[in-house]
C-alpha positions as CSV (number, residue, x, y, z in Angstrom):
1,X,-37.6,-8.5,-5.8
2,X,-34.0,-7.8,-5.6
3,X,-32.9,-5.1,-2.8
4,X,-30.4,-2.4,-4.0
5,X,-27.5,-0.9,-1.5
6,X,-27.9,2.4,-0.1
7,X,-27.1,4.8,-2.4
8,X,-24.1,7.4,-0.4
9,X,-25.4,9.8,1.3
10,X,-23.2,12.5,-0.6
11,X,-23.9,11.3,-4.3
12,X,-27.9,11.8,-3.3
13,X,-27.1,15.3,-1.8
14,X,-25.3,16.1,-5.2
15,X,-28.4,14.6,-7.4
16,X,-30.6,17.2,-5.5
17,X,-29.1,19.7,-6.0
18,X,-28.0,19.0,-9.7
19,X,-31.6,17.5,-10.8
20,X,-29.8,14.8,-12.7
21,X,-27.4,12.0,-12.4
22,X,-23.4,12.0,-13.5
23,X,-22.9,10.2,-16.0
24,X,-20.4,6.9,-15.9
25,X,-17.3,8.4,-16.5
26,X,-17.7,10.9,-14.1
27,X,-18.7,8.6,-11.8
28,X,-15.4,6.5,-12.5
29,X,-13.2,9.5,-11.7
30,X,-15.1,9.9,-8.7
31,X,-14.1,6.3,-7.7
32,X,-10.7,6.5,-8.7
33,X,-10.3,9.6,-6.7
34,X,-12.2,8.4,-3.3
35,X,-10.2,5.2,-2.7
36,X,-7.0,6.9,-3.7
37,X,-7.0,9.1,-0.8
38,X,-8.3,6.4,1.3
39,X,-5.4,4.7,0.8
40,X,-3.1,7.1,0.8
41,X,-4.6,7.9,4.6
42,X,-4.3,4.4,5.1
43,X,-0.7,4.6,4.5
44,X,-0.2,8.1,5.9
45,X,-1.3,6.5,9.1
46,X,1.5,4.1,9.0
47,X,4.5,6.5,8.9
48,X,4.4,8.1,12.2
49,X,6.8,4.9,14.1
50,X,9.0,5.1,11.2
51,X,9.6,8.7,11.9
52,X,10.1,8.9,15.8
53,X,12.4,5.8,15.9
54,X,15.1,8.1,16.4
55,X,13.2,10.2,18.6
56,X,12.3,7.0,21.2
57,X,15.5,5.0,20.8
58,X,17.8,8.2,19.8
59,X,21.4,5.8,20.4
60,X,22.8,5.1,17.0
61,X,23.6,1.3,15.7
62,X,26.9,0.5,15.7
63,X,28.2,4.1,16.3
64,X,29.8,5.7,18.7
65,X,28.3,7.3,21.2
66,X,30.5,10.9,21.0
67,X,28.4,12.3,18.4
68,X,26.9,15.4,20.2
69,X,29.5,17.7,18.2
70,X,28.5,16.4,14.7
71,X,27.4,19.3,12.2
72,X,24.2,18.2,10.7
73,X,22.1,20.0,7.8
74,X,18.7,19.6,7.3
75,X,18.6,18.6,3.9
76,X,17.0,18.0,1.5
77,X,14.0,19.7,2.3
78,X,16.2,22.4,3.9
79,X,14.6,25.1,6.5
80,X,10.9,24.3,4.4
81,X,10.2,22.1,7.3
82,X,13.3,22.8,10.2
83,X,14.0,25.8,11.4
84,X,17.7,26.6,10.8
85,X,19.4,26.3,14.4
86,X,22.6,25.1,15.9
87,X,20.3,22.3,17.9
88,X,18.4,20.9,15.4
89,X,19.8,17.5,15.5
90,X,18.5,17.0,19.2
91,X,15.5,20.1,18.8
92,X,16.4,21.4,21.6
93,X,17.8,18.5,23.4
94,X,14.0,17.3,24.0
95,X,14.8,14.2,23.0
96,X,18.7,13.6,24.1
97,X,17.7,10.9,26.5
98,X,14.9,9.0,24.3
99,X,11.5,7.4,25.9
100,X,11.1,5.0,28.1
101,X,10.7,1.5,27.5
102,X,12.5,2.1,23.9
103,X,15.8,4.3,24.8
104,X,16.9,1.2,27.2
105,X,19.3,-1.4,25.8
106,X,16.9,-3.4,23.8
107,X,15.1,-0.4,22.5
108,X,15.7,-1.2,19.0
109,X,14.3,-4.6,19.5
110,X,11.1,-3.2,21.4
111,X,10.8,-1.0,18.2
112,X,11.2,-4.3,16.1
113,X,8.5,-5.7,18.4
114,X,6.2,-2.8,17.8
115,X,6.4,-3.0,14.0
116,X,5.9,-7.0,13.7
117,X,3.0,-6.6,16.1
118,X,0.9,-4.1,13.9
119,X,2.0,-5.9,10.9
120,X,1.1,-10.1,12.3
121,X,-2.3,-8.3,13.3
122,X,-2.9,-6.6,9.9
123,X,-2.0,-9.7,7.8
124,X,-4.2,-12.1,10.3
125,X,-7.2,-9.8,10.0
126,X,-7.0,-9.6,6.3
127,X,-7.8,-13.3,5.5
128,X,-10.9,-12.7,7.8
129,X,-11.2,-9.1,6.0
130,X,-11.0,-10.0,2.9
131,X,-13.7,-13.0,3.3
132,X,-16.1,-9.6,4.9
133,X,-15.5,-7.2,2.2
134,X,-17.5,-9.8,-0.3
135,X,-20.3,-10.6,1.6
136,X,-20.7,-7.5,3.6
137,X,-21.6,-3.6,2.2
138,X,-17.7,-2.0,0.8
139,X,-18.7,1.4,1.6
140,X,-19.7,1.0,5.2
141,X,-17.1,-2.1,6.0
142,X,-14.0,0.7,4.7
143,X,-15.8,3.6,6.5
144,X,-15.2,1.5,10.0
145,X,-11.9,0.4,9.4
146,X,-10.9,3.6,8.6
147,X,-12.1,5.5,11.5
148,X,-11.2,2.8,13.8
149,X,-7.7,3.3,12.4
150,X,-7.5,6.6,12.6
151,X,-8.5,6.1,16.8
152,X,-5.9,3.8,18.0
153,X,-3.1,5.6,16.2
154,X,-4.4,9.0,17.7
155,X,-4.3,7.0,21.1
156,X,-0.4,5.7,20.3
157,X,0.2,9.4,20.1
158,X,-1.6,10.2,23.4
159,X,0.7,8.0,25.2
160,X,3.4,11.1,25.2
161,X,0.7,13.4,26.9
162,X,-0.4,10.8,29.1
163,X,3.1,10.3,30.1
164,X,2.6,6.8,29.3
165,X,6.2,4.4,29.7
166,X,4.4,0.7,29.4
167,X,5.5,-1.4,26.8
168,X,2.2,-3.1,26.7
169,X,0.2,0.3,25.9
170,X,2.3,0.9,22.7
171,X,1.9,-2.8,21.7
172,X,-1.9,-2.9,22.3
173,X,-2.4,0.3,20.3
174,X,-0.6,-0.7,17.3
175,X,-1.9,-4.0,17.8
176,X,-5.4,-2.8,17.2
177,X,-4.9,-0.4,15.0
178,X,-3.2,-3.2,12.7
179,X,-6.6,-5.3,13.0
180,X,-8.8,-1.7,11.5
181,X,-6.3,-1.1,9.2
182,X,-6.7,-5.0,7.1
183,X,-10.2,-3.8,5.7
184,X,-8.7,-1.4,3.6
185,X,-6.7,-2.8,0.7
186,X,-9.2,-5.6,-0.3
187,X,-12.1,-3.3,-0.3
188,X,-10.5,-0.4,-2.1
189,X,-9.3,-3.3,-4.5
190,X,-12.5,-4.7,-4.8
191,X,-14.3,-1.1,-5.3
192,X,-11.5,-0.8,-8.4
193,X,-12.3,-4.0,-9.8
194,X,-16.0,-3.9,-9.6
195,X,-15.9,-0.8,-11.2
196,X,-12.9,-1.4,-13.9
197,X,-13.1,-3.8,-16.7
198,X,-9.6,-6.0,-18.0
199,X,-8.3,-3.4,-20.4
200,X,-5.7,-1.2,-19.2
201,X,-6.1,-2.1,-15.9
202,X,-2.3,-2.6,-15.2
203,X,-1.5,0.9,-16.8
204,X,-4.5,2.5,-14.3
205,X,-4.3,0.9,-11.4
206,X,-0.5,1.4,-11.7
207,X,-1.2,5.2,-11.6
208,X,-3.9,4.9,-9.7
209,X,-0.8,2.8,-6.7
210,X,0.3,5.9,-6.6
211,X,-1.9,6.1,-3.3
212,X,1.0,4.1,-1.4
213,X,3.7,6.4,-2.1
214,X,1.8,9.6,-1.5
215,X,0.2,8.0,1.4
216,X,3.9,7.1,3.0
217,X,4.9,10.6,1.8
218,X,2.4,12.7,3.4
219,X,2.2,10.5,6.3
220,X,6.4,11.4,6.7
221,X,6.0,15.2,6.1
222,X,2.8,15.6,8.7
223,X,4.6,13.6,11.3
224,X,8.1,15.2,11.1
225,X,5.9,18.6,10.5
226,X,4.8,18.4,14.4
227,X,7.4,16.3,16.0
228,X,9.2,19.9,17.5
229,X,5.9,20.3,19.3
230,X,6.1,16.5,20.7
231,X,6.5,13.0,19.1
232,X,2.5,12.6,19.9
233,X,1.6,14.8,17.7
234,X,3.3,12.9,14.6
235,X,0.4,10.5,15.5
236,X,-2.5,12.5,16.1
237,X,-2.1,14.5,12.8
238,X,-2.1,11.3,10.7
239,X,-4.6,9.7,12.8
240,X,-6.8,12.2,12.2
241,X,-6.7,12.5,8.5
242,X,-7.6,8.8,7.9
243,X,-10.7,9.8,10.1
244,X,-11.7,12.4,8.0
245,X,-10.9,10.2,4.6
246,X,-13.2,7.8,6.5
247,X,-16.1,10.3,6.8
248,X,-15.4,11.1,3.3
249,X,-15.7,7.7,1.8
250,X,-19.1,7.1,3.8
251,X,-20.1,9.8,1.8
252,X,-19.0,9.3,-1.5
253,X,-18.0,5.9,-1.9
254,X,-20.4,4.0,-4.3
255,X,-18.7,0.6,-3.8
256,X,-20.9,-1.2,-6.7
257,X,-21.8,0.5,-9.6
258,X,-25.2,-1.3,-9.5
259,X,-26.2,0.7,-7.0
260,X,-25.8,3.7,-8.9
261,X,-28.0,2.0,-11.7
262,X,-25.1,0.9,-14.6
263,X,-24.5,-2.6,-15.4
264,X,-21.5,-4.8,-13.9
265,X,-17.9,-3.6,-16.3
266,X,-17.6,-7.7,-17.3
267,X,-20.0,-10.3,-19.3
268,X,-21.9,-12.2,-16.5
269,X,-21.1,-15.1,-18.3
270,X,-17.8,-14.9,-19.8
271,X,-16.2,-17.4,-22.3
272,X,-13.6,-20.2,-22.1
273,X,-11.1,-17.6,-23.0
274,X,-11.9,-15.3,-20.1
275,X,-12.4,-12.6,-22.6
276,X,-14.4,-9.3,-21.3
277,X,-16.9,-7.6,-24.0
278,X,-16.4,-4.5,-25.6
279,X,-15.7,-1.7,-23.2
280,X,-16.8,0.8,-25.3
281,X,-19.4,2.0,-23.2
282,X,-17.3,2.0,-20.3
283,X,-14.5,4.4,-22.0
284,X,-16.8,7.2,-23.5
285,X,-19.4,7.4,-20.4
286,X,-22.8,7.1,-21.5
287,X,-24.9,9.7,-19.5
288,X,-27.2,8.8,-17.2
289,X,-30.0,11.4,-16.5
290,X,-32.8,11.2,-14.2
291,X,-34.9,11.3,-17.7
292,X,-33.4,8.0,-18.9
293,X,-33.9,4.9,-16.8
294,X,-30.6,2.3,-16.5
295,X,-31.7,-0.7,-15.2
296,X,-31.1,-1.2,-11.5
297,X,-29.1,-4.9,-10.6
298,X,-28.7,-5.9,-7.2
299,X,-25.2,-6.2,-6.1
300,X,-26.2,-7.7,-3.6
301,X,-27.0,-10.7,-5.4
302,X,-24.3,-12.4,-6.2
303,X,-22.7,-14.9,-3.9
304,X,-19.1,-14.5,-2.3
305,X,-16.4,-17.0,-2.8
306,X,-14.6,-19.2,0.0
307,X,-11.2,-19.2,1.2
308,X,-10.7,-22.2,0.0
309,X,-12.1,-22.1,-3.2
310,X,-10.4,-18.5,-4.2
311,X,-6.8,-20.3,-3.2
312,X,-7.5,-22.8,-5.9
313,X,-7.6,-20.2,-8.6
314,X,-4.8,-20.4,-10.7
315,X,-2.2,-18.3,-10.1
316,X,-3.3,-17.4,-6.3
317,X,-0.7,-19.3,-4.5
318,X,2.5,-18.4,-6.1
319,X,2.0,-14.7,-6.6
320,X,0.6,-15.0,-2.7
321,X,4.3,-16.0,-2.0
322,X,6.0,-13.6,-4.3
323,X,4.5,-11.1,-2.5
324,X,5.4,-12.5,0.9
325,X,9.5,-11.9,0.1
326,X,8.0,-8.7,-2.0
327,X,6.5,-7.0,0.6
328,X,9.0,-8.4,2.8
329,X,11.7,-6.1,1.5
330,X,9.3,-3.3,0.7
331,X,8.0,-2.8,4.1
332,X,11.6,-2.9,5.7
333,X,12.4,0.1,3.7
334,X,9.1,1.3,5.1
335,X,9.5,1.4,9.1
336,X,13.5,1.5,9.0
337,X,14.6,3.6,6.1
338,X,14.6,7.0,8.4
339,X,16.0,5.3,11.1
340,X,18.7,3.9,9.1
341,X,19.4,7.3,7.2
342,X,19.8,9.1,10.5
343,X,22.0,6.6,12.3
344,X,24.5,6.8,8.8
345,X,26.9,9.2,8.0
346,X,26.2,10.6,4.4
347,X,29.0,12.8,2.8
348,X,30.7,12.9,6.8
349,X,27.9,14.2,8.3
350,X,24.6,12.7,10.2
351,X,21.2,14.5,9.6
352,X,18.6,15.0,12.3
353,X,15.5,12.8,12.6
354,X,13.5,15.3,10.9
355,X,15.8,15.7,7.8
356,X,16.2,11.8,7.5
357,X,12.0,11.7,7.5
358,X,12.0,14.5,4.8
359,X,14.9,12.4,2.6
360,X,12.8,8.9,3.2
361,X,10.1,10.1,1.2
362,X,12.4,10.0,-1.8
363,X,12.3,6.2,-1.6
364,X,8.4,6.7,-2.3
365,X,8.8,8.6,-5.3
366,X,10.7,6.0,-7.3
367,X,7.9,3.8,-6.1
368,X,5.7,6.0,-7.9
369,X,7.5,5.9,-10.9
370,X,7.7,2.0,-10.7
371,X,4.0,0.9,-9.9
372,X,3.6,2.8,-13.1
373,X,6.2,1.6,-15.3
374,X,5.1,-2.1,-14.2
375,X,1.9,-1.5,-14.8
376,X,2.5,-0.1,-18.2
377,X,4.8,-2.9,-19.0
378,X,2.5,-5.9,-18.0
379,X,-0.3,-4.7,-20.1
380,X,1.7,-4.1,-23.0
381,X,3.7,-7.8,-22.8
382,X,0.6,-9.0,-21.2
383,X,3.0,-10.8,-18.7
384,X,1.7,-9.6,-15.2
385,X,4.4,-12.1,-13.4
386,X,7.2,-11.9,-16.5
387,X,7.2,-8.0,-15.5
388,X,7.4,-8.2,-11.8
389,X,9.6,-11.1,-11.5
390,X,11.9,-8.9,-13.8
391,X,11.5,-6.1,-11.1
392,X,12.2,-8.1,-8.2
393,X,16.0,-9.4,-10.0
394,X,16.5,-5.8,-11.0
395,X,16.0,-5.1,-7.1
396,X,18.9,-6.9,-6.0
397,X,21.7,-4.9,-7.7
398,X,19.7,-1.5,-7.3
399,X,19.9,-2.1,-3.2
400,X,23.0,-3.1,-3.1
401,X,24.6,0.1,-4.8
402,X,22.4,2.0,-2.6
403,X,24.1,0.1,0.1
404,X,27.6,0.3,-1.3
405,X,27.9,4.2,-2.5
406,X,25.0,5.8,-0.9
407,X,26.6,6.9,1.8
408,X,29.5,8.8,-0.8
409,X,27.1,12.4,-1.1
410,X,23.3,13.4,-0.8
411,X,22.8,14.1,-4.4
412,X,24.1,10.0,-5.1
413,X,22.2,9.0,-2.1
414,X,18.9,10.6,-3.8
415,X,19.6,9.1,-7.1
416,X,20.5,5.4,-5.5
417,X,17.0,5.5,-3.3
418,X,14.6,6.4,-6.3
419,X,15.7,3.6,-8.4
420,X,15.9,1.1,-5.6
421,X,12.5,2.2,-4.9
422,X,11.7,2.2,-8.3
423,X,12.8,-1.5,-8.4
424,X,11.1,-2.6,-4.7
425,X,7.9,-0.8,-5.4
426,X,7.2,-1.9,-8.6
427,X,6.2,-5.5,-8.7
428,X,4.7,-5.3,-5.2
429,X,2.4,-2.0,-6.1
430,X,1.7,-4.9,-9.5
431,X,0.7,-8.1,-7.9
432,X,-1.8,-5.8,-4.8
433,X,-3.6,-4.2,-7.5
434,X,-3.8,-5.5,-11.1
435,X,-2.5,-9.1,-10.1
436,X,-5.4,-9.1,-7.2
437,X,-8.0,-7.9,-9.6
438,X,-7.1,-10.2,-12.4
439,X,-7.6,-13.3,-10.6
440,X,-10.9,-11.8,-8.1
441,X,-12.4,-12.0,-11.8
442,X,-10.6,-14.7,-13.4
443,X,-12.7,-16.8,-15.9
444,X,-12.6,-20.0,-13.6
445,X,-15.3,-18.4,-11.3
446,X,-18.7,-18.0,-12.5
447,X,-20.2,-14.7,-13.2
448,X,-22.4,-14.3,-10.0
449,X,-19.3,-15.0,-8.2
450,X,-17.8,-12.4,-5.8
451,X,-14.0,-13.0,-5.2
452,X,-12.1,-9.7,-5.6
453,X,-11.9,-8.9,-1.5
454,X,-10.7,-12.6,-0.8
455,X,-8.3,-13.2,-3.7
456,X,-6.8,-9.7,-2.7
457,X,-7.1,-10.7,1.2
458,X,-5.5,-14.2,0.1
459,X,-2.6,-12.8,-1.5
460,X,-2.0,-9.4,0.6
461,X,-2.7,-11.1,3.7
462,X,0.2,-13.7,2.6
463,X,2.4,-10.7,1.9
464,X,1.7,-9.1,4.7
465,X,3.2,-11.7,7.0
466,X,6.3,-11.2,5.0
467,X,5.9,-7.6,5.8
468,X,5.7,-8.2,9.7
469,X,8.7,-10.6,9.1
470,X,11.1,-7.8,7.4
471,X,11.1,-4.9,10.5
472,X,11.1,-7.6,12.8
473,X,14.6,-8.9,11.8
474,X,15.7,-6.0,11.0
475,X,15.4,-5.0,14.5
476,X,17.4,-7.7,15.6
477,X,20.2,-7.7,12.5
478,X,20.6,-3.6,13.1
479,X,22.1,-4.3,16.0
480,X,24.9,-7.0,14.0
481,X,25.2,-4.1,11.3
482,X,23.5,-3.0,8.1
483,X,25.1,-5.3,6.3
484,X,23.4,-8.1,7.0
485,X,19.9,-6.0,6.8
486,X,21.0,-5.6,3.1
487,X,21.7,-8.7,2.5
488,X,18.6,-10.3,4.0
489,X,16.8,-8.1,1.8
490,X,18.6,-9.2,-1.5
491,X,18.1,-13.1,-0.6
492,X,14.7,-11.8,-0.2
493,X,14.3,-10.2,-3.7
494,X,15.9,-13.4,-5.3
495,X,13.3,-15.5,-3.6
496,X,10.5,-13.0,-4.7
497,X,11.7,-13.6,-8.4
498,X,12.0,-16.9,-8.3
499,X,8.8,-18.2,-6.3
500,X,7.3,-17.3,-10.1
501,X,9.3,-19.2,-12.4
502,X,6.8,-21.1,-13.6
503,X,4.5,-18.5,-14.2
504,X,7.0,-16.6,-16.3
505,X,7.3,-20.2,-18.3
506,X,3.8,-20.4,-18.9
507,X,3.7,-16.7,-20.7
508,X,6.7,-17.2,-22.6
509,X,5.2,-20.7,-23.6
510,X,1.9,-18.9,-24.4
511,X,3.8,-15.5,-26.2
512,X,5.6,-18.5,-28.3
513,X,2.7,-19.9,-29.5
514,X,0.7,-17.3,-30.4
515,X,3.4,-15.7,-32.6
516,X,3.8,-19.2,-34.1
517,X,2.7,-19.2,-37.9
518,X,0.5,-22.4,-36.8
519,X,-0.8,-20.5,-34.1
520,X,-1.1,-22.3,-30.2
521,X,-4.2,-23.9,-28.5
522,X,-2.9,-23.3,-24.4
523,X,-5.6,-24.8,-22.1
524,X,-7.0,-22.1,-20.4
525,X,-6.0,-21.5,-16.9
526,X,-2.0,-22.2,-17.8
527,X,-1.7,-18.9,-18.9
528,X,-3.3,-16.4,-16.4
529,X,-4.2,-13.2,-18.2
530,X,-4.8,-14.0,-21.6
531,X,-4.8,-11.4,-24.6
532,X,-8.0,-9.4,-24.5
533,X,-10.1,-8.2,-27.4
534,X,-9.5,-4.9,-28.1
């Protein structure tokens, strides 16, 4: 007889003390709303380095040194956050001389270093993480990562209480905390896809991305929050939020909705087409009371897929390598844009780290506004890699007036970094979550087939070396001038857009054909996500 998963300690509490069960819809909201502050403490976590650059390595790039006299306004945020002083640019002149090993003369290399090591970590461990989260239980595999996370970034920050100046402390802590955090975005992936069917899925998981940008955006506001009181504690406050999220998602994470007694949100055996069935049931919410029994399917049934055998689904590799130049250019506005903002003068003047942390987030928001619009846009062309090879062109222009005229006044530097974060954010928040869950449940596997973790691992873990790659020149290029930075990310963007050329030939081949008056037979698996029944 087929063995069910744990049912979450939380959800059973709840039952108890209801005396029935939710029904699906609620149960879907619940999901939605447990991996989207998962991730977003995933992210959170991340923000901290970005924030204290300045704070560790506080000698500006290509500057001149004489800059103690500079007037400097805490803005945007304003006094909501810093405390309106004649000191704030150096609170208190805590952190005039920097922190040893990163305030020498390769500092900002050794904060280069830092990044690339989290970041080779994270995208090494996803292949094997991604592989895990399919054969091994979601809920618990994202509970350890998580808390795990949340312990070596807590440690980072103990290093300014410990008094701790070794290079190879930093490196080992971000090191491991880079190997926890790769079991997060293929199992909060998975836990989407297992629970979502085709339909909408770019418009809702392009809301439901959101989690990145919030995640980046809380993670800059709790770090710059605390960082008067010592740069630790802009660790130790996001390290222990992803903690909590990970006691939260050991309790209320049902990973499968098997285990909660519905059925799987796809046909087992779907047809040629790759169609799903009618989701009918899946958009009203049939109730599910104790009273009426739902027949209970093991999830732990079906079989995962291999490595190799997820890279040969169609579609995997190039979007793999779209995402590499993608995330590439995304994840350099990620560590470096606060650095880069405090070490520039915008309207004549240079803001302290704090303000620059506050203004960052900014960058987020457009992202916001982009992993939505892409969504929304894919699903309605039905053109996943159309849409974001559209984004990643429009990219190119968008960072380079950002480059050109963003340093002319706050307000335009606000309006520049929303749209080129709209523009970045986009197509990479697309391909990591309705890209990834397309193919984990493409029609070429069969329906017992498990491949959402490893298609996700397979084509994050690719991006994620990207991702590594970006800080890691930056760190090196910063020290030539931002204008090569820019223009590294721009090649990168053009690359991005046209590593899926063919893909964007195939689905205005297909679009062709099915608006011919003869009609179009395409052989399936040319033209990834075909047009569902609605």
């Amino acid at each position: 007889m087929s063995r069910l998963r744990a049912i979450p300690p939380g959800i059973l509490l709840i039952r108890k003390i209801r005396g029935n069960d939710w029904s699906l819809k609620t149960y879907r909201y619940l999901i939605l709303l447990v991996t989207f502050i998962a991730y977003a403490a995933y992210h959170a976590s991340r923000k901290p380095s970005s924030i204290v650059k300045s704070v560790l390595d506080p000698h500006p790039v290509n500057e001149s040194d004489d800059h103690s006299n500079s007037v400097v306004v805490p803005w945007p945020l304003g006094d909501l956050f810093i405390k309106s002083s004649d000191n704030v640019t150096n609170f208190g002149g805590i952190y005039d001389e920097g922190w040893a090993p990163f305030n020498g003369t390769y500092g900002t290399s050794k904060l280069g270093e830092i990044d690339v090591a989290f970041l080779a970590v994270y995208s090494l461990g996803m292949y094997v993480a991604g592989h895990l989260g399919d054969t091994l239980d979601l809920r618990l595999f994202l509970t350890t990562g998580m808390i795990g996370s949340g312990i070596f970034v807590v440690l980072f920050g103990m290093g300014y209480f410990w008094d701790v100046h070794r290079f190879w402390f930093f490196l080992g802590m971000q090191m491991a905390a880079g190997l926890f955090q790769a079991t997060g975005w293929p199992s909060v992936v998975a836990v989407i896809g297992n629970w979502f069917g085709k339909r909408r899925r770019g418009l809702i998981m392009g809301i439901w991305n959101a989690h990145t940008s919030v995640g980046n955006i809380s993670g800059s506001l709790l770090a710059a929050s605390v960082l008067d009181y010592g740069w630790g504690w802009s660790f130790i406050l996001p390290g222990l939020f992803i903690i909590v999220a990970g006691i939260m998602v050991f309790l209320f994470l049902a990973a499968y909705p098997e285990d909660v007694g519905f059925p799987y949100p796809s046909d087992s055996s779907p047809n040629a087409r790759g169609r799903i069935p009618d989701e009918t049931m899946w958009e009203e919410g049939t109730s599910n009371d104790e009273e009426d029994p739902v027949p209970r399917i093991s999830s732990i049934n079906r079989k995962g897929v291999g490595f190799v055998g997820a890279c040969f689904i169609p579609g995997v590799i190039p979007f793999a390598l779209c995402l590499f130049f993608s995330k590439l250019v995304a994840y350099t506005f990620l560590f470096w844009l606060p650095f880069y903002l405090s070490q520039t003068e915008i309207g004549g003047e240079r803001m302290s780290v704090k303000s620059a942390g506050n203004l960052s987030t900014l960058f987020d928001v457009g992202g916001i506004v982009g992993g939505i619009l892409a969504g929304y846009i894919s699903d309605k062309l039905k053109a996943r890699a159309t849409t974001a090879a559209s984004f990643m062109y429009a990219a190119i222009p968008s960072m380079l007036l950002y480059r050109s005229y963003g340093n002319i006044s706050k307000t335009m530097n606000i309006i520049l970094m929303i749209i080129a974060g709209l523009f970045v954010n986009g197509p990479y928040a697309l391909i990591t979550t309705a890209v990834s869950a397309d193919l984990g449940t493409h029609s070429s596997l069969k329906g017992d087939s498990r491949a959402l973790a490893t298609v996700t691992a397979i084509i994050d873990g690719t991006g994620s070396i990207g991702a590594a790659l970006g800080p890691l020149l930056t760190g090196f290029l910063s020290t030539k001038g931002w204008d090569a930075v820019f223009a590294m990310l721009m090649i990168g963007a053009c690359i991005a857009g046209l590593l899926l050329s063919r893909l964007v030939c195939d689905e205005l081949t297909e679009r062709t054909a099915s608006n011919s008056p003869h009609g179009g037979n395409i052989v399936e698996g040319v033209y990834l996500f075909h047009p569902l029944s609605e």
